[in-house]
Amino acid sequence: MTTILITGGCGFIGSNYARYVSRHHPEYKMIVLDKLTYAGNPENISDLKNNPNFSFIKGDICDEKLITEIVPKVDYIVNFAAETHVDRSISEPDAFIKTDIFGTHNILEAVRNSSNVKRFLQISTDEVYGSILEGSFREDDPLEPSSPYSASKAGADLMCLAYWTTYKTPILITRSSNNYGPYQYPEKVIPLFVTNLIENKQVPLYGDGLNVRDWLYVEDNCVGIDLILHEGKLGEIYNIGAGEEVTNLELTHLLLEMLDKPKSMIRPVEDRKGHDRRYSVDCSKLRSLGWKPLADFKESIKQTVAWYQANRAWWEPLKSGEFKEYYKKQYRQMV
Ligand SMILES: NC(=O)c1ccc[n+]([C@@H]2O[C@H](COP(=O)([O-])OP(=O)(O)OC[C@H]3O[C@@H](n4cnc5c(N)ncnc54)[C@H](O)[C@@H]3O)[C@@H](O)[C@H]2O)c1
């Protein structure tokens, strides 16, 4: 029986991917390992708990003993576990270096010392390339990360590539653009703005709002991840993006329109430090494996908005406690 280990599977993309695996590979034994930080929520995968092939371990990828015990028992590993919020990396970078670099290295060491693991897929980000004003980054372009978050992800990527070059550790890397969809922690721009607007609160728009992001529906990312895990070439990097580039201002206007709110709900705030102007990735390498994004941007945003409208019980508790304190410090308003 094939066993897959999904680390960080209680977060946004990891939980969507765990659900994807249960649908598309029901015969796989699936282990979700997650530290359950503020961003990890067991509710995100509560529908999987009655599946006899599913098990959950509360654990830290930095825990050498635990990782050394689990890794030799699995065939595939997909590492989503990470600290992921750029703003938090600017105020408190330590946890990013620990989890994103040291934790990934811990898994790499365990994979290197196990003959069982066939493929270790590291989930990275397009942010490792830095900003690009024109054109799109290819997988062999140099890395120029701007934030402590993207620098820690770049460090993990380089470590994976070094393990491939030095030990032939069977790694693969995906670098995707910004994802949206259900179960995204409400500190990230789309769920933050949607839930604020549902609550009739203003939305904090950074700087002039003209930063460009390429939005990828999480389900399309899951399809790409799964294809790369099974059919990607070992030692290789694959970009994943939908080519749906919009400015933050355009995105905000779209959300206001969908929720029938006036433009006065926008509250301009001081720009993020080191804010990358534009991200863009060339996905021809992944497209040559047969992948293409299926989601229609406006329709999928609409479905995402509808999901947050229908699931207040999921996000309301997340916007209290620690979140509220953090948010108050960050913007000193709108709480
Ligand atoms: N969300 C995006 O738009 C996006 C885009 C590109 C790449 N990525 C990458 O995808 C991955 C998942 O992102 P996400 O948005 O789902 O993040 P998320 O913050 O929603 O989830 C991260 C998960 O990792 C867990 N975790 C954190 N530290 C851990 C540790 N030390 N050990 C075990 N578990 C730990 C958390 O509890 C949480 O469940 C990350 O590696 C991120 O860098 C995300």
Short mmCIF file of C-alpha atoms and ligand atoms in Angstrom, two decimals:
data_model
loop_
_atom_site.label_atom_id
_atom_site.label_comp_id
_atom_site.label_asym_id
_atom_site.label_seq_id
_atom_site.Cartn_x
_atom_site.Cartn_y
_atom_site.Cartn_z
CA MET A 1 0.00 0.00 0.00
CA THR A 2 1.27 3.48 -0.89
CA THR A 3 1.60 5.85 2.05
CA ILE A 4 1.69 9.63 1.65
CA LEU A 5 2.80 12.04 4.38
CA ILE A 6 1.30 15.53 4.11
CA THR A 7 3.01 17.99 6.45
CA GLY A 8 1.15 21.22 7.22
CA GLY A 9 -2.06 19.46 6.12
CA CYS A 10 -4.21 21.48 8.55
CA GLY A 11 -3.39 24.74 6.80
CA PHE A 12 -5.03 26.26 3.74
CA ILE A 13 -3.42 24.54 0.73
CA GLY A 14 -2.39 21.40 2.65
CA SER A 15 -5.98 20.69 3.75
CA ASN A 16 -7.30 21.22 0.23
CA TYR A 17 -4.61 18.85 -1.06
CA ALA A 18 -5.38 16.22 1.63
CA ARG A 19 -9.00 16.30 0.46
CA TYR A 20 -7.81 16.04 -3.16
CA VAL A 21 -5.74 12.93 -2.30
CA SER A 22 -8.68 11.29 -0.50
CA ARG A 23 -10.79 11.79 -3.65
CA HIS A 24 -8.22 10.90 -6.30
CA HIS A 25 -6.11 8.26 -4.50
CA PRO A 26 -8.58 6.67 -2.06
CA GLU A 27 -6.34 3.60 -1.86
CA TYR A 28 -3.43 5.64 -0.39
CA LYS A 29 -2.77 5.59 3.32
CA MET A 30 -2.57 9.27 4.26
CA ILE A 31 -0.78 10.73 7.29
CA VAL A 32 -1.30 14.42 8.00
CA LEU A 33 1.34 15.87 10.33
CA ASP A 34 0.81 19.39 11.61
CA LYS A 35 2.09 21.46 14.54
CA LEU A 36 -1.25 23.29 14.72
CA THR A 37 0.18 26.78 14.92
CA TYR A 38 -2.30 29.69 14.86
CA ALA A 39 -2.68 28.94 11.11
CA GLY A 40 -3.33 25.21 11.50
CA ASN A 41 -6.90 24.16 12.13
CA PRO A 42 -8.05 20.52 12.52
CA GLU A 43 -11.51 21.71 11.38
CA ASN A 44 -10.02 22.12 7.89
CA ILE A 45 -9.83 18.35 7.49
CA SER A 46 -12.62 17.24 9.85
CA ASP A 47 -14.39 15.56 6.91
CA LEU A 48 -11.45 13.13 6.54
CA LYS A 49 -11.36 11.79 10.09
CA ASN A 50 -13.72 8.86 9.46
CA ASN A 51 -11.71 7.69 6.48
CA PRO A 52 -9.97 4.42 7.59
CA ASN A 53 -6.89 5.28 5.47
CA PHE A 54 -6.44 8.64 7.20
CA SER A 55 -4.42 9.42 10.33
CA PHE A 56 -3.36 12.65 12.01
CA ILE A 57 -0.22 13.36 14.04
CA LYS A 58 0.18 16.59 15.95
CA GLY A 59 3.87 17.29 15.51
CA ASP A 60 6.60 19.67 14.45
CA ILE A 61 8.72 19.13 11.32
CA CYS A 62 11.65 20.46 13.39
CA ASP A 63 11.31 17.49 15.79
CA GLU A 64 14.16 15.27 14.62
CA LYS A 65 13.11 12.19 16.60
CA LEU A 66 9.53 12.29 15.36
CA ILE A 67 10.45 12.93 11.72
CA THR A 68 13.10 10.19 11.80
CA GLU A 69 10.46 7.76 13.05
CA ILE A 70 7.76 8.61 10.50
CA VAL A 71 9.66 9.24 7.27
CA PRO A 72 10.93 5.64 6.71
CA LYS A 73 7.29 4.45 6.81
CA VAL A 74 6.13 6.52 3.85
CA ASP A 75 6.50 6.47 0.06
CA TYR A 76 5.68 10.10 -0.74
CA ILE A 77 6.06 13.33 1.23
CA VAL A 78 4.51 16.69 0.37
CA ASN A 79 5.80 19.45 2.64
CA PHE A 80 3.33 22.31 3.06
CA ALA A 81 4.41 23.00 6.66
CA ALA A 82 5.68 26.55 6.91
CA GLU A 83 5.26 29.93 8.47
CA THR A 84 3.60 31.75 5.59
CA HIS A 85 2.51 35.30 6.35
CA VAL A 86 4.89 37.93 4.92
CA ASP A 87 3.80 40.61 7.43
CA ARG A 88 4.54 38.33 10.37
CA SER A 89 7.96 37.50 8.88
CA ILE A 90 8.75 41.23 8.86
CA SER A 91 7.90 41.68 12.53
CA GLU A 92 9.13 38.27 13.81
CA PRO A 93 11.38 36.35 11.41
CA ASP A 94 12.69 33.68 13.85
CA ALA A 95 9.88 31.16 13.45
CA PHE A 96 10.24 31.39 9.66
CA ILE A 97 13.89 30.44 9.74
CA LYS A 98 13.20 27.59 12.18
CA THR A 99 10.28 25.98 10.37
CA ASP A 100 10.88 26.90 6.75
CA ILE A 101 14.63 26.22 6.63
CA PHE A 102 15.52 24.02 9.59
CA GLY A 103 12.27 22.00 9.44
CA THR A 104 12.70 21.31 5.72
CA HIS A 105 16.30 20.29 6.32
CA ASN A 106 15.14 17.92 9.04
CA ILE A 107 12.84 16.16 6.55
CA LEU A 108 15.59 16.08 3.92
CA GLU A 109 17.96 14.35 6.35
CA ALA A 110 15.34 11.73 7.20
CA VAL A 111 14.63 11.15 3.49
CA ARG A 112 18.33 10.85 2.74
CA ASN A 113 18.67 8.18 5.42
CA SER A 114 15.64 6.18 4.28
CA SER A 115 15.52 3.96 1.22
CA ASN A 116 11.71 3.84 1.32
CA VAL A 117 10.83 7.41 0.28
CA LYS A 118 10.39 7.61 -3.48
CA ARG A 119 9.54 11.31 -3.80
CA PHE A 120 9.74 14.35 -1.54
CA LEU A 121 7.86 17.34 -2.91
CA GLN A 122 8.79 20.67 -1.35
CA ILE A 123 6.04 23.30 -1.68
CA SER A 124 7.73 26.62 -2.37
CA THR A 125 6.52 29.94 -3.69
CA ASP A 126 6.98 32.33 -6.64
CA GLU A 127 8.07 34.90 -4.03
CA VAL A 128 11.58 33.37 -3.99
CA TYR A 129 12.31 35.04 -7.37
CA GLY A 130 11.44 38.49 -6.06
CA SER A 131 9.68 41.16 -8.06
CA ILE A 132 9.58 41.38 -11.89
CA LEU A 133 8.17 44.44 -13.67
CA GLU A 134 7.91 42.84 -17.13
CA GLY A 135 7.95 39.25 -18.37
CA SER A 136 7.84 36.12 -16.22
CA PHE A 137 10.34 34.13 -14.20
CA ARG A 138 11.46 30.71 -15.39
CA GLU A 139 12.57 27.97 -13.03
CA ASP A 140 16.29 28.54 -13.66
CA ASP A 141 16.20 32.29 -12.97
CA PRO A 142 18.23 33.50 -9.99
CA LEU A 143 16.53 33.92 -6.62
CA GLU A 144 16.16 37.41 -5.19
CA PRO A 145 13.78 37.14 -2.25
CA SER A 146 12.71 40.38 -0.56
CA SER A 147 11.10 39.37 2.75
CA PRO A 148 12.26 37.12 5.57
CA TYR A 149 9.42 34.78 4.49
CA SER A 150 10.59 34.46 0.88
CA ALA A 151 14.24 34.31 1.95
CA SER A 152 13.48 31.39 4.28
CA LYS A 153 11.57 29.60 1.49
CA ALA A 154 14.50 30.25 -0.89
CA GLY A 155 16.86 28.77 1.72
CA ALA A 156 14.75 25.62 1.85
CA ASP A 157 14.69 25.38 -1.97
CA LEU A 158 18.47 25.65 -2.15
CA MET A 159 18.86 23.00 0.53
CA CYS A 160 16.57 20.63 -1.43
CA LEU A 161 18.54 21.23 -4.63
CA ALA A 162 21.83 20.69 -2.79
CA TYR A 163 20.54 17.33 -1.44
CA TRP A 164 19.63 16.32 -5.00
CA THR A 165 23.05 17.32 -6.38
CA THR A 166 25.03 15.85 -3.51
CA TYR A 167 23.08 12.75 -2.44
CA LYS A 168 20.47 12.23 -5.19
CA THR A 169 17.81 12.65 -2.47
CA PRO A 170 14.59 12.35 -4.54
CA ILE A 171 13.28 15.91 -4.29
CA LEU A 172 10.97 18.01 -6.44
CA ILE A 173 9.93 21.63 -5.90
CA THR A 174 6.80 23.60 -6.84
CA ARG A 175 6.77 27.39 -6.89
CA SER A 176 3.22 28.62 -7.14
CA SER A 177 1.70 32.06 -7.29
CA ASN A 178 -0.86 33.40 -4.77
CA ASN A 179 -3.65 30.92 -4.03
CA TYR A 180 -7.28 31.62 -3.11
CA GLY A 181 -10.16 29.39 -2.14
CA PRO A 182 -11.88 27.91 0.92
CA TYR A 183 -10.16 27.41 4.32
CA GLN A 184 -7.60 30.23 3.93
CA TYR A 185 -6.70 31.81 7.25
CA PRO A 186 -8.39 35.24 7.37
CA GLU A 187 -5.16 37.24 7.70
CA LYS A 188 -4.42 36.75 3.96
CA VAL A 189 -5.77 39.43 1.63
CA ILE A 190 -8.77 37.69 0.01
CA PRO A 191 -10.31 36.11 3.14
CA LEU A 192 -9.40 39.19 5.21
CA PHE A 193 -11.15 41.54 2.80
CA VAL A 194 -14.14 39.26 2.23
CA THR A 195 -14.74 38.61 5.94
CA ASN A 196 -14.19 42.28 6.84
CA LEU A 197 -16.75 43.32 4.23
CA ILE A 198 -19.22 40.68 5.43
CA GLU A 199 -18.79 42.22 8.91
CA ASN A 200 -19.21 45.70 7.42
CA LYS A 201 -15.64 46.69 8.32
CA GLN A 202 -13.21 48.58 6.13
CA VAL A 203 -10.42 46.83 4.25
CA PRO A 204 -6.75 47.93 4.61
CA LEU A 205 -5.21 48.46 1.17
CA TYR A 206 -1.41 48.74 1.08
CA GLY A 207 0.21 51.79 -0.59
CA ASP A 208 -1.17 52.78 -4.00
CA GLY A 209 -2.81 49.35 -4.45
CA LEU A 210 -0.99 48.83 -7.75
CA ASN A 211 1.03 45.76 -6.75
CA VAL A 212 0.25 42.92 -9.15
CA ARG A 213 -0.42 39.31 -8.13
CA ASP A 214 -1.25 36.29 -10.27
CA TRP A 215 -4.17 34.49 -8.60
CA LEU A 216 -4.37 30.69 -8.70
CA TYR A 217 -7.43 28.77 -7.53
CA VAL A 218 -6.32 26.31 -4.86
CA GLU A 219 -7.92 23.33 -6.66
CA ASP A 220 -5.82 24.05 -9.78
CA ASN A 221 -2.73 24.16 -7.58
CA CYS A 222 -3.68 20.77 -6.05
CA VAL A 223 -3.99 19.24 -9.54
CA GLY A 224 -0.55 20.61 -10.44
CA ILE A 225 1.03 19.44 -7.17
CA ASP A 226 -0.37 15.94 -7.61
CA LEU A 227 0.81 15.72 -11.22
CA ILE A 228 4.32 16.88 -10.28
CA LEU A 229 4.44 14.50 -7.32
CA HIS A 230 3.67 11.52 -9.55
CA GLU A 231 5.10 12.51 -12.94
CA GLY A 232 7.58 15.34 -12.39
CA LYS A 233 11.26 14.74 -13.03
CA LEU A 234 13.29 14.26 -9.84
CA GLY A 235 15.56 17.16 -8.92
CA GLU A 236 13.42 19.62 -10.90
CA ILE A 237 11.49 22.79 -10.06
CA TYR A 238 8.03 23.54 -11.48
CA ASN A 239 6.33 26.95 -11.49
CA ILE A 240 2.54 26.98 -11.06
CA GLY A 241 0.46 30.03 -11.94
CA ALA A 242 -2.81 30.80 -13.66
CA GLY A 243 -1.73 33.96 -15.52
CA GLU A 244 -4.61 35.86 -13.84
CA GLU A 245 -2.74 39.07 -13.06
CA VAL A 246 -4.62 41.81 -11.25
CA THR A 247 -3.59 44.75 -9.11
CA ASN A 248 -4.61 44.68 -5.46
CA LEU A 249 -6.85 47.65 -6.23
CA GLU A 250 -8.64 45.78 -9.04
CA LEU A 251 -9.05 42.77 -6.76
CA THR A 252 -10.48 45.00 -4.01
CA HIS A 253 -12.97 46.60 -6.43
CA LEU A 254 -14.07 43.15 -7.58
CA LEU A 255 -14.69 42.01 -3.98
CA LEU A 256 -16.57 45.25 -3.17
CA GLU A 257 -18.76 44.71 -6.23
CA MET A 258 -19.46 41.08 -5.35
CA LEU A 259 -20.41 42.00 -1.79
CA ASP A 260 -22.29 45.09 -2.89
CA LYS A 261 -20.20 47.53 -0.82
CA PRO A 262 -19.13 51.12 -1.63
CA LYS A 263 -15.55 52.20 -2.43
CA SER A 264 -15.51 54.12 0.87
CA MET A 265 -14.92 50.74 2.54
CA ILE A 266 -11.32 50.93 1.32
CA ARG A 267 -8.91 52.30 3.91
CA PRO A 268 -5.46 53.07 2.40
CA VAL A 269 -2.67 52.09 4.82
CA GLU A 270 1.09 52.59 4.76
CA ASP A 271 2.76 50.24 2.29
CA ARG A 272 4.30 46.96 3.45
CA LYS A 273 8.10 47.25 3.91
CA GLY A 274 9.95 45.80 0.90
CA HIS A 275 6.63 45.19 -0.87
CA ASP A 276 7.28 43.33 -4.16
CA ARG A 277 5.60 45.17 -7.04
CA ARG A 278 4.75 42.28 -9.31
CA TYR A 279 5.09 38.49 -9.36
CA SER A 280 4.85 36.47 -12.54
CA VAL A 281 5.93 32.94 -13.40
CA ASP A 282 6.31 31.14 -16.71
CA CYS A 283 4.51 27.79 -16.38
CA SER A 284 5.41 26.22 -19.73
CA LYS A 285 7.41 23.46 -18.01
CA LEU A 286 4.36 22.27 -16.05
CA ARG A 287 2.07 22.80 -19.04
CA SER A 288 4.32 20.41 -21.00
CA LEU A 289 3.29 17.71 -18.46
CA GLY A 290 -0.34 18.31 -19.51
CA TRP A 291 -1.45 20.73 -16.76
CA LYS A 292 -3.48 23.85 -17.34
CA PRO A 293 -5.57 25.88 -14.91
CA LEU A 294 -9.27 25.06 -15.23
CA ALA A 295 -10.80 27.68 -12.94
CA ASP A 296 -12.41 30.79 -14.38
CA PHE A 297 -11.06 33.64 -12.21
CA LYS A 298 -14.26 35.64 -11.66
CA GLU A 299 -16.40 32.55 -11.20
CA SER A 300 -13.97 30.98 -8.70
CA ILE A 301 -13.63 34.25 -6.75
CA LYS A 302 -17.44 34.33 -6.62
CA GLN A 303 -17.53 30.76 -5.27
CA THR A 304 -14.83 31.66 -2.74
CA VAL A 305 -16.81 34.69 -1.54
CA ALA A 306 -19.90 32.47 -1.27
CA TRP A 307 -17.91 29.92 0.79
CA TYR A 308 -16.88 32.58 3.35
CA GLN A 309 -20.47 33.87 3.44
CA ALA A 310 -21.76 30.35 4.13
CA ASN A 311 -19.04 29.44 6.66
CA ARG A 312 -19.03 32.23 9.23
CA ALA A 313 -18.81 29.59 11.97
CA TRP A 314 -15.43 28.58 10.53
CA TRP A 315 -13.81 32.04 10.36
CA GLU A 316 -15.49 34.05 13.12
CA PRO A 317 -13.60 32.32 15.96
CA LEU A 318 -10.35 32.74 14.01
CA LYS A 319 -10.82 36.52 13.95
CA SER A 320 -10.86 36.83 17.73
CA GLY A 321 -8.12 36.28 20.34
CA GLU A 322 -4.57 36.22 18.97
CA PHE A 323 -5.72 37.41 15.56
CA LYS A 324 -7.41 40.48 16.98
CA GLU A 325 -4.33 41.44 18.98
CA TYR A 326 -2.08 40.99 15.96
CA TYR A 327 -4.43 42.88 13.67
CA LYS A 328 -4.76 45.76 16.12
CA LYS A 329 -0.96 46.08 16.27
CA GLN A 330 -0.68 45.84 12.50
CA TYR A 331 -3.24 48.43 11.48
CA ARG A 332 -4.41 50.12 14.72
CA GLN A 333 -7.87 50.30 13.26
CA MET A 334 -10.80 48.35 11.85
CA VAL A 335 -11.21 45.92 14.72
N1 LIG B 1 -1.07 30.54 0.28
C1 LIG B 1 -0.43 30.87 -0.82
O1 LIG B 1 -0.93 31.70 -1.61
C2 LIG B 1 0.87 30.21 -1.18
C3 LIG B 1 1.46 30.50 -2.42
C4 LIG B 1 2.66 29.87 -2.77
C5 LIG B 1 3.23 28.97 -1.90
N2 LIG B 1 2.67 28.71 -0.69
C6 LIG B 1 3.33 27.71 0.18
O2 LIG B 1 2.38 26.68 0.37
C7 LIG B 1 2.55 26.10 1.68
C8 LIG B 1 1.22 26.13 2.41
O3 LIG B 1 0.77 27.47 2.48
P1 LIG B 1 -0.63 27.83 3.17
O4 LIG B 1 -1.07 29.10 2.62
O5 LIG B 1 -1.50 26.64 3.15
O6 LIG B 1 -0.13 28.08 4.66
P2 LIG B 1 -0.92 28.10 6.05
O7 LIG B 1 -0.24 29.13 6.89
O8 LIG B 1 -2.37 28.19 5.83
O9 LIG B 1 -0.63 26.65 6.66
C9 LIG B 1 0.63 26.25 7.14
C10 LIG B 1 0.41 24.99 7.96
O10 LIG B 1 1.70 24.53 8.41
C11 LIG B 1 1.59 24.18 9.79
N3 LIG B 1 2.92 24.35 10.40
C12 LIG B 1 3.58 25.52 10.63
N4 LIG B 1 4.77 25.25 11.22
C13 LIG B 1 4.86 23.91 11.34
C14 LIG B 1 5.86 23.04 11.86
N5 LIG B 1 7.00 23.51 12.37
N6 LIG B 1 5.62 21.71 11.82
C15 LIG B 1 4.46 21.21 11.32
N7 LIG B 1 3.48 21.99 10.84
C16 LIG B 1 3.68 23.32 10.84
C17 LIG B 1 0.55 25.14 10.35
O11 LIG B 1 0.00 24.67 11.57
C18 LIG B 1 -0.45 25.19 9.20
O12 LIG B 1 -1.39 24.15 9.31
C19 LIG B 1 3.62 26.93 2.37
O13 LIG B 1 4.83 26.22 2.28
C20 LIG B 1 3.70 28.21 1.56
O14 LIG B 1 4.99 28.74 1.58
C21 LIG B 1 1.50 29.32 -0.31
#
